[in-house]
Amino acid sequence: MDALHKGTTGPEDDGWQGVLDDDESILWQGRPDGRFVFKPLMLFTTTFGIVFSSIALFWMIGVSRGGSLFWVFGLLHFGAGLTLIFGGLFTASFVRQRTWYTLTDKRAFIAKNLPFLGRSIRSYPINSRTVIEYHDGRFSNVFFANEKHSGTDGAHNVPIGFERITDGKSVLQLIRGIQKDAK
């Protein structure tokens, strides 16, 4: 349900009391497309998960033939392999299905409601210095922040923004208007 709501919602409406500033108003609210999307990295993760869980499965079968319960220790590795297979394929769409976006005249909000992690909301200021990255398409991406993520292969920047939205051009224009007013 992507729609433009120019100035129609204030801090007292829709549970935003205490979240928005008194002089802040909502310009747009939307949700990302939650459908499954295949990305090339998924092929590597899924293949590795299949190999990893297969080795664990064959090891468990071989050890179980010896009559001991030592095969149970292979369940951890087998589970890790399955997690690589299914987590790598479906985590992104699962998270998108539980994500909501809001743009105000001052900030962008990304809210999530995930099992075991609960509800979270993060805000990102929009001002004249905010670098905007826009990717057009059937589902557009409007990025307005970066986060540094560290991993075994070093640190890298991950773009933060409204991903896979249907009205990206309209949202981009709203953000440019906020930036223009902030000058």
mmCIF file with all atom_site columns, N, CA and C in Angstrom, residues 96-153:
data_model
loop_
_atom_site.group_PDB
_atom_site.id
_atom_site.type_symbol
_atom_site.label_atom_id
_atom_site.label_alt_id
_atom_site.label_comp_id
_atom_site.label_asym_id
_atom_site.label_entity_id
_atom_site.label_seq_id
_atom_site.pdbx_PDB_ins_code
_atom_site.Cartn_x
_atom_site.Cartn_y
_atom_site.Cartn_z
_atom_site.occupancy
_atom_site.B_iso_or_equiv
_atom_site.pdbx_formal_charge
_atom_site.auth_seq_id
_atom_site.auth_comp_id
_atom_site.auth_asym_id
_atom_site.auth_atom_id
_atom_site.pdbx_PDB_model_num
ATOM 1   N N  . ARG A 1 96  ? 11.869 -8.336  4.458   1.00 0.00 ? 96  ARG A N  1
ATOM 2   C CA . ARG A 1 96  ? 11.116 -7.305  3.725   1.00 0.00 ? 96  ARG A CA 1
ATOM 3   C C  . ARG A 1 96  ? 9.621  -7.390  4.004   1.00 0.00 ? 96  ARG A C  1
ATOM 4   N N  . GLN A 1 97  ? 9.096  -8.592  4.175   1.00 0.00 ? 97  GLN A N  1
ATOM 5   C CA . GLN A 1 97  ? 7.670  -8.756  4.456   1.00 0.00 ? 97  GLN A CA 1
ATOM 6   C C  . GLN A 1 97  ? 7.288  -8.198  5.821   1.00 0.00 ? 97  GLN A C  1
ATOM 7   N N  . ARG A 1 98  ? 8.253  -7.959  6.662   1.00 0.00 ? 98  ARG A N  1
ATOM 8   C CA . ARG A 1 98  ? 8.015  -7.442  8.014   1.00 0.00 ? 98  ARG A CA 1
ATOM 9   C C  . ARG A 1 98  ? 8.660  -6.072  8.216   1.00 0.00 ? 98  ARG A C  1
ATOM 10  N N  . THR A 1 99  ? 8.746  -5.303  7.123   1.00 0.00 ? 99  THR A N  1
ATOM 11  C CA . THR A 1 99  ? 9.385  -3.987  7.140   1.00 0.00 ? 99  THR A CA 1
ATOM 12  C C  . THR A 1 99  ? 8.407  -2.917  6.669   1.00 0.00 ? 99  THR A C  1
ATOM 13  N N  . TRP A 1 100 ? 8.488  -1.729  7.299   1.00 0.00 ? 100 TRP A N  1
ATOM 14  C CA . TRP A 1 100 ? 7.659  -0.578  6.949   1.00 0.00 ? 100 TRP A CA 1
ATOM 15  C C  . TRP A 1 100 ? 8.555  0.637   6.822   1.00 0.00 ? 100 TRP A C  1
ATOM 16  N N  . TYR A 1 101 ? 8.226  1.507   5.860   1.00 0.00 ? 101 TYR A N  1
ATOM 17  C CA . TYR A 1 101 ? 9.000  2.719   5.610   1.00 0.00 ? 101 TYR A CA 1
ATOM 18  C C  . TYR A 1 101 ? 8.132  3.947   5.863   1.00 0.00 ? 101 TYR A C  1
ATOM 19  N N  . THR A 1 102 ? 8.774  4.989   6.406   1.00 0.00 ? 102 THR A N  1
ATOM 20  C CA . THR A 1 102 ? 8.106  6.268   6.597   1.00 0.00 ? 102 THR A CA 1
ATOM 21  C C  . THR A 1 102 ? 9.101  7.378   6.281   1.00 0.00 ? 102 THR A C  1
ATOM 22  N N  . LEU A 1 103 ? 8.638  8.384   5.551   1.00 0.00 ? 103 LEU A N  1
ATOM 23  C CA . LEU A 1 103 ? 9.440  9.570   5.259   1.00 0.00 ? 103 LEU A CA 1
ATOM 24  C C  . LEU A 1 103 ? 8.713  10.768  5.835   1.00 0.00 ? 103 LEU A C  1
ATOM 25  N N  . THR A 1 104 ? 9.411  11.525  6.676   1.00 0.00 ? 104 THR A N  1
ATOM 26  C CA . THR A 1 104 ? 8.847  12.759  7.202   1.00 0.00 ? 104 THR A CA 1
ATOM 27  C C  . THR A 1 104 ? 9.569  13.927  6.553   1.00 0.00 ? 104 THR A C  1
ATOM 28  N N  . ASP A 1 105 ? 9.207  15.129  6.952   1.00 0.00 ? 105 ASP A N  1
ATOM 29  C CA . ASP A 1 105 ? 9.877  16.299  6.406   1.00 0.00 ? 105 ASP A CA 1
ATOM 30  C C  . ASP A 1 105 ? 11.261 16.518  7.026   1.00 0.00 ? 105 ASP A C  1
ATOM 31  N N  . LYS A 1 106 ? 11.704 15.600  7.908   1.00 0.00 ? 106 LYS A N  1
ATOM 32  C CA . LYS A 1 106 ? 13.030 15.708  8.521   1.00 0.00 ? 106 LYS A CA 1
ATOM 33  C C  . LYS A 1 106 ? 13.852 14.424  8.448   1.00 0.00 ? 106 LYS A C  1
ATOM 34  N N  . ARG A 1 107 ? 13.165 13.267  8.479   1.00 0.00 ? 107 ARG A N  1
ATOM 35  C CA . ARG A 1 107 ? 13.866 11.996  8.622   1.00 0.00 ? 107 ARG A CA 1
ATOM 36  C C  . ARG A 1 107 ? 13.201 10.888  7.814   1.00 0.00 ? 107 ARG A C  1
ATOM 37  N N  . ALA A 1 108 ? 13.988 9.837   7.624   1.00 0.00 ? 108 ALA A N  1
ATOM 38  C CA . ALA A 1 108 ? 13.475 8.600   7.047   1.00 0.00 ? 108 ALA A CA 1
ATOM 39  C C  . ALA A 1 108 ? 13.504 7.547   8.149   1.00 0.00 ? 108 ALA A C  1
ATOM 40  N N  . PHE A 1 109 ? 12.426 6.772   8.239   1.00 0.00 ? 109 PHE A N  1
ATOM 41  C CA . PHE A 1 109 ? 12.318 5.722   9.249   1.00 0.00 ? 109 PHE A CA 1
ATOM 42  C C  . PHE A 1 109 ? 12.205 4.366   8.565   1.00 0.00 ? 109 PHE A C  1
ATOM 43  N N  . ILE A 1 110 ? 12.888 3.378   9.150   1.00 0.00 ? 110 ILE A N  1
ATOM 44  C CA . ILE A 1 110 ? 12.744 1.991   8.723   1.00 0.00 ? 110 ILE A CA 1
ATOM 45  C C  . ILE A 1 110 ? 12.362 1.200   9.963   1.00 0.00 ? 110 ILE A C  1
ATOM 46  N N  . ALA A 1 111 ? 11.154 0.638   9.931   1.00 0.00 ? 111 ALA A N  1
ATOM 47  C CA . ALA A 1 111 ? 10.646 -0.140  11.066  1.00 0.00 ? 111 ALA A CA 1
ATOM 48  C C  . ALA A 1 111 ? 10.553 -1.601  10.665  1.00 0.00 ? 111 ALA A C  1
ATOM 49  N N  . LYS A 1 112 ? 10.882 -2.478  11.621  1.00 0.00 ? 112 LYS A N  1
ATOM 50  C CA . LYS A 1 112 ? 10.813 -3.923  11.380  1.00 0.00 ? 112 LYS A CA 1
ATOM 51  C C  . LYS A 1 112 ? 10.160 -4.593  12.577  1.00 0.00 ? 112 LYS A C  1
ATOM 52  N N  . ASN A 1 113 ? 9.482  -5.684  12.315  1.00 0.00 ? 113 ASN A N  1
ATOM 53  C CA . ASN A 1 113 ? 8.893  -6.504  13.361  1.00 0.00 ? 113 ASN A CA 1
ATOM 54  C C  . ASN A 1 113 ? 9.251  -7.953  13.056  1.00 0.00 ? 113 ASN A C  1
ATOM 55  N N  . LEU A 1 114 ? 10.334 -8.438  13.697  1.00 0.00 ? 114 LEU A N  1
ATOM 56  C CA . LEU A 1 114 ? 10.859 -9.760  13.396  1.00 0.00 ? 114 LEU A CA 1
ATOM 57  C C  . LEU A 1 114 ? 10.678 -10.715 14.576  1.00 0.00 ? 114 LEU A C  1
ATOM 58  N N  . PRO A 1 115 ? 10.368 -11.976 14.281  1.00 0.00 ? 115 PRO A N  1
ATOM 59  C CA . PRO A 1 115 ? 10.244 -12.954 15.363  1.00 0.00 ? 115 PRO A CA 1
ATOM 60  C C  . PRO A 1 115 ? 11.548 -13.042 16.162  1.00 0.00 ? 115 PRO A C  1
ATOM 61  N N  . PHE A 1 116 ? 11.431 -13.181 17.443  1.00 0.00 ? 116 PHE A N  1
ATOM 62  C CA . PHE A 1 116 ? 12.525 -13.299 18.400  1.00 0.00 ? 116 PHE A CA 1
ATOM 63  C C  . PHE A 1 116 ? 13.287 -11.995 18.606  1.00 0.00 ? 116 PHE A C  1
ATOM 64  N N  . LEU A 1 117 ? 13.337 -11.129 17.611  1.00 0.00 ? 117 LEU A N  1
ATOM 65  C CA . LEU A 1 117 ? 14.028 -9.848  17.746  1.00 0.00 ? 117 LEU A CA 1
ATOM 66  C C  . LEU A 1 117 ? 13.070 -8.730  18.135  1.00 0.00 ? 117 LEU A C  1
ATOM 67  N N  . GLY A 1 118 ? 11.793 -8.902  17.832  1.00 0.00 ? 118 GLY A N  1
ATOM 68  C CA . GLY A 1 118 ? 10.781 -7.916  18.192  1.00 0.00 ? 118 GLY A CA 1
ATOM 69  C C  . GLY A 1 118 ? 10.739 -6.746  17.232  1.00 0.00 ? 118 GLY A C  1
ATOM 70  N N  . ARG A 1 119 ? 10.159 -5.668  17.735  1.00 0.00 ? 119 ARG A N  1
ATOM 71  C CA . ARG A 1 119 ? 10.003 -4.455  16.925  1.00 0.00 ? 119 ARG A CA 1
ATOM 72  C C  . ARG A 1 119 ? 11.223 -3.561  17.059  1.00 0.00 ? 119 ARG A C  1
ATOM 73  N N  . SER A 1 120 ? 11.579 -2.941  15.942  1.00 0.00 ? 120 SER A N  1
ATOM 74  C CA . SER A 1 120 ? 12.671 -1.962  15.959  1.00 0.00 ? 120 SER A CA 1
ATOM 75  C C  . SER A 1 120 ? 12.321 -0.853  14.980  1.00 0.00 ? 120 SER A C  1
ATOM 76  N N  . ILE A 1 121 ? 12.813 0.327   15.281  1.00 0.00 ? 121 ILE A N  1
ATOM 77  C CA . ILE A 1 121 ? 12.631 1.458   14.366  1.00 0.00 ? 121 ILE A CA 1
ATOM 78  C C  . ILE A 1 121 ? 13.919 2.268   14.394  1.00 0.00 ? 121 ILE A C  1
ATOM 79  N N  . ARG A 1 122 ? 14.412 2.574   13.205  1.00 0.00 ? 122 ARG A N  1
ATOM 80  C CA . ARG A 1 122 ? 15.628 3.382   13.076  1.00 0.00 ? 122 ARG A CA 1
ATOM 81  C C  . ARG A 1 122 ? 15.300 4.590   12.223  1.00 0.00 ? 122 ARG A C  1
ATOM 82  N N  . SER A 1 123 ? 15.873 5.710   12.615  1.00 0.00 ? 123 SER A N  1
ATOM 83  C CA . SER A 1 123 ? 15.639 6.931   11.839  1.00 0.00 ? 123 SER A CA 1
ATOM 84  C C  . SER A 1 123 ? 16.959 7.438   11.285  1.00 0.00 ? 123 SER A C  1
ATOM 85  N N  . TYR A 1 124 ? 16.865 8.077   10.137  1.00 0.00 ? 124 TYR A N  1
ATOM 86  C CA . TYR A 1 124 ? 18.026 8.616   9.439   1.00 0.00 ? 124 TYR A CA 1
ATOM 87  C C  . TYR A 1 124 ? 17.695 10.039  9.019   1.00 0.00 ? 124 TYR A C  1
ATOM 88  N N  . PRO A 1 125 ? 18.494 11.025  9.445   1.00 0.00 ? 125 PRO A N  1
ATOM 89  C CA . PRO A 1 125 ? 18.198 12.410  9.089   1.00 0.00 ? 125 PRO A CA 1
ATOM 90  C C  . PRO A 1 125 ? 18.335 12.642  7.587   1.00 0.00 ? 125 PRO A C  1
ATOM 91  N N  . ILE A 1 126 ? 17.451 13.486  7.081   1.00 0.00 ? 126 ILE A N  1
ATOM 92  C CA . ILE A 1 126 ? 17.535 13.911  5.678   1.00 0.00 ? 126 ILE A CA 1
ATOM 93  C C  . ILE A 1 126 ? 17.806 15.407  5.703   1.00 0.00 ? 126 ILE A C  1
ATOM 94  N N  . ASN A 1 127 ? 18.937 15.806  5.140   1.00 0.00 ? 127 ASN A N  1
ATOM 95  C CA . ASN A 1 127 ? 19.278 17.226  5.079   1.00 0.00 ? 127 ASN A CA 1
ATOM 96  C C  . ASN A 1 127 ? 20.003 17.508  3.764   1.00 0.00 ? 127 ASN A C  1
ATOM 97  N N  . SER A 1 128 ? 20.497 18.709  3.615   1.00 0.00 ? 128 SER A N  1
ATOM 98  C CA . SER A 1 128 ? 21.117 19.104  2.345   1.00 0.00 ? 128 SER A CA 1
ATOM 99  C C  . SER A 1 128 ? 22.405 18.329  2.059   1.00 0.00 ? 128 SER A C  1
ATOM 100 N N  . ARG A 1 129 ? 23.034 17.748  3.083   1.00 0.00 ? 129 ARG A N  1
ATOM 101 C CA . ARG A 1 129 ? 24.276 16.994  2.893   1.00 0.00 ? 129 ARG A CA 1
ATOM 102 C C  . ARG A 1 129 ? 24.046 15.492  2.701   1.00 0.00 ? 129 ARG A C  1
ATOM 103 N N  . THR A 1 130 ? 22.823 15.038  2.828   1.00 0.00 ? 130 THR A N  1
ATOM 104 C CA . THR A 1 130 ? 22.532 13.616  2.673   1.00 0.00 ? 130 THR A CA 1
ATOM 105 C C  . THR A 1 130 ? 22.759 13.198  1.226   1.00 0.00 ? 130 THR A C  1
ATOM 106 N N  . VAL A 1 131 ? 23.598 12.205  1.047   1.00 0.00 ? 131 VAL A N  1
ATOM 107 C CA . VAL A 1 131 ? 23.876 11.684  -0.292  1.00 0.00 ? 131 VAL A CA 1
ATOM 108 C C  . VAL A 1 131 ? 22.785 10.670  -0.630  1.00 0.00 ? 131 VAL A C  1
ATOM 109 N N  . ILE A 1 132 ? 22.119 10.905  -1.750  1.00 0.00 ? 132 ILE A N  1
ATOM 110 C CA . ILE A 1 132 ? 21.023 10.042  -2.187  1.00 0.00 ? 132 ILE A CA 1
ATOM 111 C C  . ILE A 1 132 ? 21.498 9.199   -3.365  1.00 0.00 ? 132 ILE A C  1
ATOM 112 N N  . GLU A 1 133 ? 21.208 7.920   -3.302  1.00 0.00 ? 133 GLU A N  1
ATOM 113 C CA . GLU A 1 133 ? 21.510 7.007   -4.408  1.00 0.00 ? 133 GLU A CA 1
ATOM 114 C C  . GLU A 1 133 ? 20.185 6.387   -4.846  1.00 0.00 ? 133 GLU A C  1
ATOM 115 N N  . TYR A 1 134 ? 19.871 6.522   -6.106  1.00 0.00 ? 134 TYR A N  1
ATOM 116 C CA . TYR A 1 134 ? 18.581 6.053   -6.622  1.00 0.00 ? 134 TYR A CA 1
ATOM 117 C C  . TYR A 1 134 ? 18.800 5.005   -7.704  1.00 0.00 ? 134 TYR A C  1
ATOM 118 N N  . HIS A 1 135 ? 18.076 3.889   -7.591  1.00 0.00 ? 135 HIS A N  1
ATOM 119 C CA . HIS A 1 135 ? 18.105 2.837   -8.604  1.00 0.00 ? 135 HIS A CA 1
ATOM 120 C C  . HIS A 1 135 ? 16.680 2.661   -9.111  1.00 0.00 ? 135 HIS A C  1
ATOM 121 N N  . ASP A 1 136 ? 16.475 2.992   -10.378 1.00 0.00 ? 136 ASP A N  1
ATOM 122 C CA . ASP A 1 136 ? 15.139 2.921   -10.972 1.00 0.00 ? 136 ASP A CA 1
ATOM 123 C C  . ASP A 1 136 ? 14.857 1.510   -11.475 1.00 0.00 ? 136 ASP A C  1
ATOM 124 N N  . GLY A 1 137 ? 13.606 1.195   -11.544 1.00 0.00 ? 137 GLY A N  1
ATOM 125 C CA . GLY A 1 137 ? 13.185 -0.101  -12.053 1.00 0.00 ? 137 GLY A CA 1
ATOM 126 C C  . GLY A 1 137 ? 11.737 -0.351  -11.680 1.00 0.00 ? 137 GLY A C  1
ATOM 127 N N  . ARG A 1 138 ? 11.278 -1.550  -11.968 1.00 0.00 ? 138 ARG A N  1
ATOM 128 C CA . ARG A 1 138 ? 9.915  -1.904  -11.570 1.00 0.00 ? 138 ARG A CA 1
ATOM 129 C C  . ARG A 1 138 ? 9.746  -1.682  -10.073 1.00 0.00 ? 138 ARG A C  1
ATOM 130 N N  . PHE A 1 139 ? 10.751 -2.100  -9.315  1.00 0.00 ? 139 PHE A N  1
ATOM 131 C CA . PHE A 1 139 ? 10.834 -1.792  -7.895  1.00 0.00 ? 139 PHE A CA 1
ATOM 132 C C  . PHE A 1 139 ? 12.107 -0.984  -7.704  1.00 0.00 ? 139 PHE A C  1
ATOM 133 N N  . SER A 1 140 ? 11.963 0.230   -7.221  1.00 0.00 ? 140 SER A N  1
ATOM 134 C CA . SER A 1 140 ? 13.088 1.148   -7.088  1.00 0.00 ? 140 SER A CA 1
ATOM 135 C C  . SER A 1 140 ? 13.705 1.059   -5.712  1.00 0.00 ? 140 SER A C  1
ATOM 136 N N  . ASN A 1 141 ? 14.950 1.519   -5.621  1.00 0.00 ? 141 ASN A N  1
ATOM 137 C CA . ASN A 1 141 ? 15.656 1.644   -4.357  1.00 0.00 ? 141 ASN A CA 1
ATOM 138 C C  . ASN A 1 141 ? 16.076 3.098   -4.195  1.00 0.00 ? 141 ASN A C  1
ATOM 139 N N  . VAL A 1 142 ? 15.840 3.645   -3.009  1.00 0.00 ? 142 VAL A N  1
ATOM 140 C CA . VAL A 1 142 ? 16.286 4.994   -2.684  1.00 0.00 ? 142 VAL A CA 1
ATOM 141 C C  . VAL A 1 142 ? 17.137 4.872   -1.417  1.00 0.00 ? 142 VAL A C  1
ATOM 142 N N  . PHE A 1 143 ? 18.455 4.997   -1.578  1.00 0.00 ? 143 PHE A N  1
ATOM 143 C CA . PHE A 1 143 ? 19.373 4.867   -0.448  1.00 0.00 ? 143 PHE A CA 1
ATOM 144 C C  . PHE A 1 143 ? 19.774 6.251   0.046   1.00 0.00 ? 143 PHE A C  1
ATOM 145 N N  . PHE A 1 144 ? 19.855 6.409   1.368   1.00 0.00 ? 144 PHE A N  1
ATOM 146 C CA . PHE A 1 144 ? 20.167 7.705   1.971   1.00 0.00 ? 144 PHE A CA 1
ATOM 147 C C  . PHE A 1 144 ? 21.157 7.605   3.118   1.00 0.00 ? 144 PHE A C  1
ATOM 148 N N  . ALA A 1 145 ? 21.699 6.434   3.383   1.00 0.00 ? 145 ALA A N  1
ATOM 149 C CA . ALA A 1 145 ? 22.679 6.260   4.458   1.00 0.00 ? 145 ALA A CA 1
ATOM 150 C C  . ALA A 1 145 ? 23.525 5.030   4.155   1.00 0.00 ? 145 ALA A C  1
ATOM 151 N N  . ASN A 1 146 ? 24.600 4.878   4.893   1.00 0.00 ? 146 ASN A N  1
ATOM 152 C CA . ASN A 1 146 ? 25.470 3.710   4.801   1.00 0.00 ? 146 ASN A CA 1
ATOM 153 C C  . ASN A 1 146 ? 25.815 3.245   6.204   1.00 0.00 ? 146 ASN A C  1
ATOM 154 N N  . GLU A 1 147 ? 25.963 1.942   6.349   1.00 0.00 ? 147 GLU A N  1
ATOM 155 C CA . GLU A 1 147 ? 26.452 1.376   7.603   1.00 0.00 ? 147 GLU A CA 1
ATOM 156 C C  . GLU A 1 147 ? 27.662 0.527   7.284   1.00 0.00 ? 147 GLU A C  1
ATOM 157 N N  . LYS A 1 148 ? 28.649 0.595   8.152   1.00 0.00 ? 148 LYS A N  1
ATOM 158 C CA . LYS A 1 148 ? 29.850 -0.214  7.970   1.00 0.00 ? 148 LYS A CA 1
ATOM 159 C C  . LYS A 1 148 ? 29.626 -1.557  8.644   1.00 0.00 ? 148 LYS A C  1
ATOM 160 N N  . HIS A 1 149 ? 29.765 -2.633  7.885   1.00 0.00 ? 149 HIS A N  1
ATOM 161 C CA . HIS A 1 149 ? 29.641 -3.992  8.405   1.00 0.00 ? 149 HIS A CA 1
ATOM 162 C C  . HIS A 1 149 ? 31.005 -4.655  8.334   1.00 0.00 ? 149 HIS A C  1
ATOM 163 N N  . SER A 1 150 ? 31.394 -5.296  9.400   1.00 0.00 ? 150 SER A N  1
ATOM 164 C CA . SER A 1 150 ? 32.674 -6.007  9.438   1.00 0.00 ? 150 SER A CA 1
ATOM 165 C C  . SER A 1 150 ? 32.422 -7.493  9.320   1.00 0.00 ? 150 SER A C  1
ATOM 166 N N  . GLY A 1 151 ? 33.281 -8.134  8.586   1.00 0.00 ? 151 GLY A N  1
ATOM 167 C CA . GLY A 1 151 ? 33.182 -9.576  8.414   1.00 0.00 ? 151 GLY A CA 1
ATOM 168 C C  . GLY A 1 151 ? 34.564 -10.170 8.324   1.00 0.00 ? 151 GLY A C  1
ATOM 169 N N  . THR A 1 152 ? 34.630 -11.444 8.033   1.00 0.00 ? 152 THR A N  1
ATOM 170 C CA . THR A 1 152 ? 35.921 -12.115 7.924   1.00 0.00 ? 152 THR A CA 1
ATOM 171 C C  . THR A 1 152 ? 36.735 -11.599 6.744   1.00 0.00 ? 152 THR A C  1
ATOM 172 N N  . ASP A 1 153 ? 36.057 -11.049 5.754   1.00 0.00 ? 153 ASP A N  1
ATOM 173 C CA . ASP A 1 153 ? 36.748 -10.511 4.577   1.00 0.00 ? 153 ASP A CA 1
ATOM 174 C C  . ASP A 1 153 ? 37.009 -9.011  4.688   1.00 0.00 ? 153 ASP A C  1
#
